[in-house]
């Protein structure tokens, strides 16, 4: 189409002048590792196309769509091709300036980068000779030399996949520097130790300007960086602590590699510009030419992630195609991966986040796309269901890394934003809450098909009067009381029949110590749970984790005989019957006597008395520690000198107290009655006993604030709806009470926040194992050992 050089230059100029070009700003974020709409990268066919208006990258398919959508028609095609390295070379220098060394199995390879200018829609016409347009030449140079926006986000975020990536601000921010007037050149450095002379892996001491080589660092597969550790020797001799890696200095201050020897860590130097200018080094005039230590560590971790396999799966038959895409573990993210594999079995999630994926991403402003919850969820779910990353013909790319989704979905949550293992049940609740919030103004809230309502029937045993409350839930918790656990020959190992656990879930729960607001008699109460609505998909949780008296969470060694078909019709509730009389609203027990001391408080007080403490001391300590023996002992030792420590103890009436952490056993007692952990914990902060907490919940359920959910990415500027407004928009499916098991999530380990999670899903009549990036037909799915069960309604 463009036969001559002048014609090419003219065509590019025309595209630039029509709004397709913007000169990259000094700190321009340049995306070049992954397509904005999918998971394709520059190493695949056609590479990536970097838009020269906003510097976001797209694969060829999505570049065409995006150009048609925006009229931004000028691109740089970035192709990165793996080529064999000449092993006879010994100088260790890269072959060209546009080459990045990577690590692979023998033989060794390099990635050779190629850049071409492309004008939409003529993607087959690639222009490499653009010397007549200096703006484009400089832009391509900037793209090549920049650290990608994706990598910068990983390096600077506290929400990354590796614990050692979090940097702290150095205590040497006000470092005293020598005044000898040493001025350094902007390049061409060498190690200043005699007979060394290394020109790579060089570090600058920020105290006196000494240049020394770093240590030889192991990368992977036997590869090491060159270095003799002379800067370490220099620190040992001088105790000058702060050093910076030469080659990482540029105007992008976040990518400068600073290390503190006496803090023994990579650090942030808030005065790095001042410290560098002291030696004549102006970051604005320098370019990044070397990888930081952290980048090299990331390369090693990614290589390990990509290639690792487990012995357990060695004999399993891999399976490929749409819906069989593996998810790389980004750092204890198996809990998230297992949940995502379960959610793509749910029709409403497929419809919202796969069928509407392209439109969702096109409707999101490009500058917000990488932090938008719905856009990132769409990107992941569509990729998992596309089959593009699950092909028998290309086994090296049969997985995706949902790192960006993990970061956006977690937001600033103090747990889910870390690289720590998490409880998958808590993550499901957290994720569903965010999905609902991000879709409250959309046509589809995919959690509607999993959300259901329950009835709580509370009966005052003294008066026979009742109270009904409605509860919203997304998970049905199956209790495992001792009465249904059958011991086996193995010590502390039990079996449970799921039908017994279901029956226990909907059986009467006695509320000890409840005093009738009608008669004043302490005859207790009964609470009974029933189903008001039945969702299209039902999640069950086996309550395998219990708290000991010391407040430590422990996993029960239980196998469950699972009903793969479930009929819950016997547990549908119908609300108040005609012959029932309701308890009056806003009633409280008569105040003629103080509340009784709970049994758990008396039990712990008894333990303290055996240790030699007085009765009133012991009761007071047990109460203010919520019946936790270890906490009570510590509390007592801290308060023994108080003058009223042994005064007669009178139980406070239901006012909020300043007690310590809530006893998780008390929370569990309330949760077993059908309330959420958040509701139970909140109620126990208002009143001290289970009986009072249950009564308080029935009277104040609507006033409990929503559980705090960290902010997640959103493209909406609209203010958040109130709790009442948000809840009123939620809908509940209802239909047949019969279900078929279609998936499980299994936990291996002693606590829910440690160990490992895997998912097994029933697809096309076959059980499939999803163990992070490994996907294979299952020979023996561990249904009896599962923690989470996913059922689908059978009409």
JSON list of N, CA and C in Angstrom, two decimals, residues 103-154:
[
{"chain": "A", "resi": 103, "resn": "UNK", "atom": "N", "xyz": [16.24, -17.01, 31.38]},
{"chain": "A", "resi": 103, "resn": "UNK", "atom": "CA", "xyz": [16.79, -18.29, 31.81]},
{"chain": "A", "resi": 103, "resn": "UNK", "atom": "C", "xyz": [15.87, -19.40, 31.35]},
{"chain": "A", "resi": 104, "resn": "UNK", "atom": "N", "xyz": [16.42, -20.42, 30.80]},
{"chain": "A", "resi": 104, "resn": "UNK", "atom": "CA", "xyz": [15.62, -21.54, 30.35]},
{"chain": "A", "resi": 104, "resn": "UNK", "atom": "C", "xyz": [16.46, -22.79, 30.50]},
{"chain": "A", "resi": 105, "resn": "UNK", "atom": "N", "xyz": [15.86, -23.92, 30.22]},
{"chain": "A", "resi": 105, "resn": "UNK", "atom": "CA", "xyz": [16.62, -25.17, 30.27]},
{"chain": "A", "resi": 105, "resn": "UNK", "atom": "C", "xyz": [17.65, -25.17, 29.15]},
{"chain": "A", "resi": 106, "resn": "UNK", "atom": "N", "xyz": [18.68, -26.00, 29.28]},
{"chain": "A", "resi": 106, "resn": "UNK", "atom": "CA", "xyz": [19.70, -26.09, 28.23]},
{"chain": "A", "resi": 106, "resn": "UNK", "atom": "C", "xyz": [19.04, -26.59, 26.93]},
{"chain": "A", "resi": 107, "resn": "UNK", "atom": "N", "xyz": [19.42, -26.07, 25.73]},
{"chain": "A", "resi": 107, "resn": "UNK", "atom": "CA", "xyz": [20.38, -24.99, 25.56]},
{"chain": "A", "resi": 107, "resn": "UNK", "atom": "C", "xyz": [19.81, -23.64, 26.00]},
{"chain": "A", "resi": 108, "resn": "UNK", "atom": "N", "xyz": [20.71, -22.66, 26.19]},
{"chain": "A", "resi": 108, "resn": "UNK", "atom": "CA", "xyz": [20.31, -21.34, 26.67]},
{"chain": "A", "resi": 108, "resn": "UNK", "atom": "C", "xyz": [19.70, -20.53, 25.53]},
{"chain": "A", "resi": 109, "resn": "UNK", "atom": "N", "xyz": [18.81, -19.60, 25.92]},
{"chain": "A", "resi": 109, "resn": "UNK", "atom": "CA", "xyz": [18.12, -18.77, 24.94]},
{"chain": "A", "resi": 109, "resn": "UNK", "atom": "C", "xyz": [18.18, -17.32, 25.36]},
{"chain": "A", "resi": 110, "resn": "UNK", "atom": "N", "xyz": [18.01, -16.45, 24.39]},
{"chain": "A", "resi": 110, "resn": "UNK", "atom": "CA", "xyz": [17.76, -15.04, 24.62]},
{"chain": "A", "resi": 110, "resn": "UNK", "atom": "C", "xyz": [16.44, -14.67, 23.94]},
{"chain": "A", "resi": 111, "resn": "UNK", "atom": "N", "xyz": [15.84, -13.58, 24.42]},
{"chain": "A", "resi": 111, "resn": "UNK", "atom": "CA", "xyz": [14.67, -13.03, 23.74]},
{"chain": "A", "resi": 111, "resn": "UNK", "atom": "C", "xyz": [15.13, -11.84, 22.91]},
{"chain": "A", "resi": 112, "resn": "UNK", "atom": "N", "xyz": [14.92, -11.93, 21.63]},
{"chain": "A", "resi": 112, "resn": "UNK", "atom": "CA", "xyz": [15.29, -10.85, 20.71]},
{"chain": "A", "resi": 112, "resn": "UNK", "atom": "C", "xyz": [14.05, -10.04, 20.39]},
{"chain": "A", "resi": 113, "resn": "UNK", "atom": "N", "xyz": [14.10, -8.74, 20.70]},
{"chain": "A", "resi": 113, "resn": "UNK", "atom": "CA", "xyz": [12.94, -7.87, 20.55]},
{"chain": "A", "resi": 113, "resn": "UNK", "atom": "C", "xyz": [12.95, -7.16, 19.21]},
{"chain": "A", "resi": 114, "resn": "UNK", "atom": "N", "xyz": [11.79, -7.07, 18.60]},
{"chain": "A", "resi": 114, "resn": "UNK", "atom": "CA", "xyz": [11.64, -6.40, 17.31]},
{"chain": "A", "resi": 114, "resn": "UNK", "atom": "C", "xyz": [10.48, -5.42, 17.39]},
{"chain": "A", "resi": 115, "resn": "UNK", "atom": "N", "xyz": [10.69, -4.23, 16.87]},
{"chain": "A", "resi": 115, "resn": "UNK", "atom": "CA", "xyz": [9.67, -3.19, 16.90]},
{"chain": "A", "resi": 115, "resn": "UNK", "atom": "C", "xyz": [9.37, -2.72, 15.47]},
{"chain": "A", "resi": 116, "resn": "UNK", "atom": "N", "xyz": [8.08, -2.63, 15.15]},
{"chain": "A", "resi": 116, "resn": "UNK", "atom": "CA", "xyz": [7.66, -2.16, 13.83]},
{"chain": "A", "resi": 116, "resn": "UNK", "atom": "C", "xyz": [6.47, -1.21, 14.02]},
{"chain": "A", "resi": 117, "resn": "UNK", "atom": "N", "xyz": [6.36, -0.24, 13.14]},
{"chain": "A", "resi": 117, "resn": "UNK", "atom": "CA", "xyz": [5.22, 0.66, 13.16]},
{"chain": "A", "resi": 117, "resn": "UNK", "atom": "C", "xyz": [4.13, 0.11, 12.26]},
{"chain": "A", "resi": 118, "resn": "UNK", "atom": "N", "xyz": [2.89, 0.13, 12.75]},
{"chain": "A", "resi": 118, "resn": "UNK", "atom": "CA", "xyz": [1.74, -0.40, 12.02]},
{"chain": "A", "resi": 118, "resn": "UNK", "atom": "C", "xyz": [0.64, 0.65, 12.06]},
{"chain": "A", "resi": 119, "resn": "UNK", "atom": "N", "xyz": [-0.06, 0.79, 10.94]},
{"chain": "A", "resi": 119, "resn": "UNK", "atom": "CA", "xyz": [-1.19, 1.72, 10.88]},
{"chain": "A", "resi": 119, "resn": "UNK", "atom": "C", "xyz": [-2.46, 0.92, 10.65]},
{"chain": "A", "resi": 120, "resn": "UNK", "atom": "N", "xyz": [-3.43, 1.09, 11.53]},
{"chain": "A", "resi": 120, "resn": "UNK", "atom": "CA", "xyz": [-4.73, 0.42, 11.38]},
{"chain": "A", "resi": 120, "resn": "UNK", "atom": "C", "xyz": [-5.42, 0.91, 10.11]},
{"chain": "A", "resi": 121, "resn": "UNK", "atom": "N", "xyz": [-6.02, 0.05, 9.30]},
{"chain": "A", "resi": 121, "resn": "UNK", "atom": "CA", "xyz": [-6.24, -1.40, 9.51]},
{"chain": "A", "resi": 121, "resn": "UNK", "atom": "C", "xyz": [-5.24, -2.28, 8.77]},
{"chain": "A", "resi": 122, "resn": "UNK", "atom": "N", "xyz": [-4.14, -1.70, 8.26]},
{"chain": "A", "resi": 122, "resn": "UNK", "atom": "CA", "xyz": [-3.18, -2.48, 7.46]},
{"chain": "A", "resi": 122, "resn": "UNK", "atom": "C", "xyz": [-2.13, -3.12, 8.37]},
{"chain": "A", "resi": 123, "resn": "UNK", "atom": "N", "xyz": [-2.55, -4.15, 9.14]},
{"chain": "A", "resi": 123, "resn": "UNK", "atom": "CA", "xyz": [-1.65, -4.72, 10.14]},
{"chain": "A", "resi": 123, "resn": "UNK", "atom": "C", "xyz": [-0.54, -5.58, 9.52]},
{"chain": "A", "resi": 124, "resn": "UNK", "atom": "N", "xyz": [-0.71, -5.97, 8.27]},
{"chain": "A", "resi": 124, "resn": "UNK", "atom": "CA", "xyz": [0.33, -6.78, 7.62]},
{"chain": "A", "resi": 124, "resn": "UNK", "atom": "C", "xyz": [1.45, -5.91, 7.05]},
{"chain": "A", "resi": 125, "resn": "UNK", "atom": "N", "xyz": [1.23, -4.61, 6.97]},
{"chain": "A", "resi": 125, "resn": "UNK", "atom": "CA", "xyz": [2.28, -3.70, 6.52]},
{"chain": "A", "resi": 125, "resn": "UNK", "atom": "C", "xyz": [3.06, -3.18, 7.73]},
{"chain": "A", "resi": 126, "resn": "UNK", "atom": "N", "xyz": [4.27, -3.70, 7.90]},
{"chain": "A", "resi": 126, "resn": "UNK", "atom": "CA", "xyz": [5.09, -3.34, 9.07]},
{"chain": "A", "resi": 126, "resn": "UNK", "atom": "C", "xyz": [6.25, -2.47, 8.60]},
{"chain": "A", "resi": 127, "resn": "UNK", "atom": "N", "xyz": [6.45, -1.36, 9.29]},
{"chain": "A", "resi": 127, "resn": "UNK", "atom": "CA", "xyz": [7.49, -0.42, 8.90]},
{"chain": "A", "resi": 127, "resn": "UNK", "atom": "C", "xyz": [8.55, -0.35, 9.99]},
{"chain": "A", "resi": 128, "resn": "UNK", "atom": "N", "xyz": [9.74, -0.86, 9.66]},
{"chain": "A", "resi": 128, "resn": "UNK", "atom": "CA", "xyz": [10.85, -0.85, 10.61]},
{"chain": "A", "resi": 128, "resn": "UNK", "atom": "C", "xyz": [11.77, 0.34, 10.42]},
{"chain": "A", "resi": 129, "resn": "UNK", "atom": "N", "xyz": [11.84, 0.85, 9.19]},
{"chain": "A", "resi": 129, "resn": "UNK", "atom": "CA", "xyz": [12.70, 1.99, 8.89]},
{"chain": "A", "resi": 129, "resn": "UNK", "atom": "C", "xyz": [11.89, 3.27, 8.99]},
{"chain": "A", "resi": 130, "resn": "UNK", "atom": "N", "xyz": [11.95, 3.88, 10.16]},
{"chain": "A", "resi": 130, "resn": "UNK", "atom": "CA", "xyz": [11.20, 5.12, 10.37]},
{"chain": "A", "resi": 130, "resn": "UNK", "atom": "C", "xyz": [12.15, 6.24, 10.78]},
{"chain": "A", "resi": 131, "resn": "UNK", "atom": "N", "xyz": [13.40, 6.19, 10.27]},
{"chain": "A", "resi": 131, "resn": "UNK", "atom": "CA", "xyz": [14.40, 7.17, 10.65]},
{"chain": "A", "resi": 131, "resn": "UNK", "atom": "C", "xyz": [14.01, 8.60, 10.26]},
{"chain": "A", "resi": 132, "resn": "UNK", "atom": "N", "xyz": [13.11, 8.71, 9.28]},
{"chain": "A", "resi": 132, "resn": "UNK", "atom": "CA", "xyz": [12.70, 10.04, 8.85]},
{"chain": "A", "resi": 132, "resn": "UNK", "atom": "C", "xyz": [11.74, 10.71, 9.81]},
{"chain": "A", "resi": 133, "resn": "UNK", "atom": "N", "xyz": [11.32, 10.00, 10.83]},
{"chain": "A", "resi": 133, "resn": "UNK", "atom": "CA", "xyz": [10.39, 10.59, 11.80]},
{"chain": "A", "resi": 133, "resn": "UNK", "atom": "C", "xyz": [11.02, 10.46, 13.18]},
{"chain": "A", "resi": 134, "resn": "UNK", "atom": "N", "xyz": [11.81, 11.42, 13.60]},
{"chain": "A", "resi": 134, "resn": "UNK", "atom": "CA", "xyz": [12.56, 11.30, 14.86]},
{"chain": "A", "resi": 134, "resn": "UNK", "atom": "C", "xyz": [11.67, 11.10, 16.09]},
{"chain": "A", "resi": 135, "resn": "UNK", "atom": "N", "xyz": [10.45, 11.65, 16.08]},
{"chain": "A", "resi": 135, "resn": "UNK", "atom": "CA", "xyz": [9.56, 11.45, 17.24]},
{"chain": "A", "resi": 135, "resn": "UNK", "atom": "C", "xyz": [9.25, 9.97, 17.44]},
{"chain": "A", "resi": 136, "resn": "UNK", "atom": "N", "xyz": [9.04, 9.24, 16.32]},
{"chain": "A", "resi": 136, "resn": "UNK", "atom": "CA", "xyz": [8.74, 7.82, 16.42]},
{"chain": "A", "resi": 136, "resn": "UNK", "atom": "C", "xyz": [9.98, 7.04, 16.84]},
{"chain": "A", "resi": 137, "resn": "UNK", "atom": "N", "xyz": [11.14, 7.43, 16.30]},
{"chain": "A", "resi": 137, "resn": "UNK", "atom": "CA", "xyz": [12.39, 6.76, 16.68]},
{"chain": "A", "resi": 137, "resn": "UNK", "atom": "C", "xyz": [12.61, 6.87, 18.19]},
{"chain": "A", "resi": 138, "resn": "UNK", "atom": "N", "xyz": [12.45, 8.09, 18.72]},
{"chain": "A", "resi": 138, "resn": "UNK", "atom": "CA", "xyz": [12.65, 8.31, 20.16]},
{"chain": "A", "resi": 138, "resn": "UNK", "atom": "C", "xyz": [11.60, 7.55, 20.98]},
{"chain": "A", "resi": 139, "resn": "UNK", "atom": "N", "xyz": [10.38, 7.47, 20.47]},
{"chain": "A", "resi": 139, "resn": "UNK", "atom": "CA", "xyz": [9.32, 6.77, 21.19]},
{"chain": "A", "resi": 139, "resn": "UNK", "atom": "C", "xyz": [9.62, 5.28, 21.27]},
{"chain": "A", "resi": 140, "resn": "UNK", "atom": "N", "xyz": [10.07, 4.69, 20.16]},
{"chain": "A", "resi": 140, "resn": "UNK", "atom": "CA", "xyz": [10.41, 3.26, 20.18]},
{"chain": "A", "resi": 140, "resn": "UNK", "atom": "C", "xyz": [11.57, 3.01, 21.14]},
{"chain": "A", "resi": 141, "resn": "UNK", "atom": "N", "xyz": [12.52, 3.93, 21.17]},
{"chain": "A", "resi": 141, "resn": "UNK", "atom": "CA", "xyz": [13.64, 3.79, 22.10]},
{"chain": "A", "resi": 141, "resn": "UNK", "atom": "C", "xyz": [13.12, 3.83, 23.55]},
{"chain": "A", "resi": 142, "resn": "UNK", "atom": "N", "xyz": [12.20, 4.73, 23.82]},
{"chain": "A", "resi": 142, "resn": "UNK", "atom": "CA", "xyz": [11.62, 4.83, 25.16]},
{"chain": "A", "resi": 142, "resn": "UNK", "atom": "C", "xyz": [10.88, 3.55, 25.53]},
{"chain": "A", "resi": 143, "resn": "UNK", "atom": "N", "xyz": [10.11, 3.02, 24.59]},
{"chain": "A", "resi": 143, "resn": "UNK", "atom": "CA", "xyz": [9.38, 1.77, 24.85]},
{"chain": "A", "resi": 143, "resn": "UNK", "atom": "C", "xyz": [10.35, 0.65, 25.16]},
{"chain": "A", "resi": 144, "resn": "UNK", "atom": "N", "xyz": [11.39, 0.54, 24.39]},
{"chain": "A", "resi": 144, "resn": "UNK", "atom": "CA", "xyz": [12.35, -0.55, 24.58]},
{"chain": "A", "resi": 144, "resn": "UNK", "atom": "C", "xyz": [13.06, -0.46, 25.92]},
{"chain": "A", "resi": 145, "resn": "UNK", "atom": "N", "xyz": [13.44, 0.75, 26.33]},
{"chain": "A", "resi": 145, "resn": "UNK", "atom": "CA", "xyz": [14.26, 0.91, 27.52]},
{"chain": "A", "resi": 145, "resn": "UNK", "atom": "C", "xyz": [13.44, 1.02, 28.80]},
{"chain": "A", "resi": 146, "resn": "UNK", "atom": "N", "xyz": [12.15, 1.17, 28.70]},
{"chain": "A", "resi": 146, "resn": "UNK", "atom": "CA", "xyz": [11.33, 1.38, 29.89]},
{"chain": "A", "resi": 146, "resn": "UNK", "atom": "C", "xyz": [11.07, 0.07, 30.62]},
{"chain": "A", "resi": 147, "resn": "UNK", "atom": "N", "xyz": [10.91, 0.16, 31.92]},
{"chain": "A", "resi": 147, "resn": "UNK", "atom": "CA", "xyz": [10.37, -0.95, 32.70]},
{"chain": "A", "resi": 147, "resn": "UNK", "atom": "C", "xyz": [8.86, -0.94, 32.50]},
{"chain": "A", "resi": 148, "resn": "UNK", "atom": "N", "xyz": [8.29, -2.07, 32.16]},
{"chain": "A", "resi": 148, "resn": "UNK", "atom": "CA", "xyz": [6.87, -2.11, 31.84]},
{"chain": "A", "resi": 148, "resn": "UNK", "atom": "C", "xyz": [6.02, -1.66, 33.01]},
{"chain": "A", "resi": 149, "resn": "UNK", "atom": "N", "xyz": [4.85, -1.10, 32.70]},
{"chain": "A", "resi": 149, "resn": "UNK", "atom": "CA", "xyz": [3.92, -0.67, 33.75]},
{"chain": "A", "resi": 149, "resn": "UNK", "atom": "C", "xyz": [3.48, -1.86, 34.59]},
{"chain": "A", "resi": 150, "resn": "UNK", "atom": "N", "xyz": [3.35, -3.03, 33.95]},
{"chain": "A", "resi": 150, "resn": "UNK", "atom": "CA", "xyz": [2.95, -4.22, 34.70]},
{"chain": "A", "resi": 150, "resn": "UNK", "atom": "C", "xyz": [4.01, -4.59, 35.74]},
{"chain": "A", "resi": 151, "resn": "UNK", "atom": "N", "xyz": [5.28, -4.52, 35.34]},
{"chain": "A", "resi": 151, "resn": "UNK", "atom": "CA", "xyz": [6.36, -4.86, 36.27]},
{"chain": "A", "resi": 151, "resn": "UNK", "atom": "C", "xyz": [6.50, -3.81, 37.37]},
{"chain": "A", "resi": 152, "resn": "UNK", "atom": "N", "xyz": [6.33, -2.54, 37.02]},
{"chain": "A", "resi": 152, "resn": "UNK", "atom": "CA", "xyz": [6.41, -1.49, 38.02]},
{"chain": "A", "resi": 152, "resn": "UNK", "atom": "C", "xyz": [5.33, -1.66, 39.09]},
{"chain": "A", "resi": 153, "resn": "UNK", "atom": "N", "xyz": [4.13, -2.05, 38.66]},
{"chain": "A", "resi": 153, "resn": "UNK", "atom": "CA", "xyz": [3.05, -2.27, 39.63]},
{"chain": "A", "resi": 153, "resn": "UNK", "atom": "C", "xyz": [3.41, -3.39, 40.59]},
{"chain": "A", "resi": 154, "resn": "UNK", "atom": "N", "xyz": [4.07, -4.41, 40.06]},
{"chain": "A", "resi": 154, "resn": "UNK", "atom": "CA", "xyz": [4.47, -5.54, 40.91]},
{"chain": "A", "resi": 154, "resn": "UNK", "atom": "C", "xyz": [5.60, -5.15, 41.85]}
]
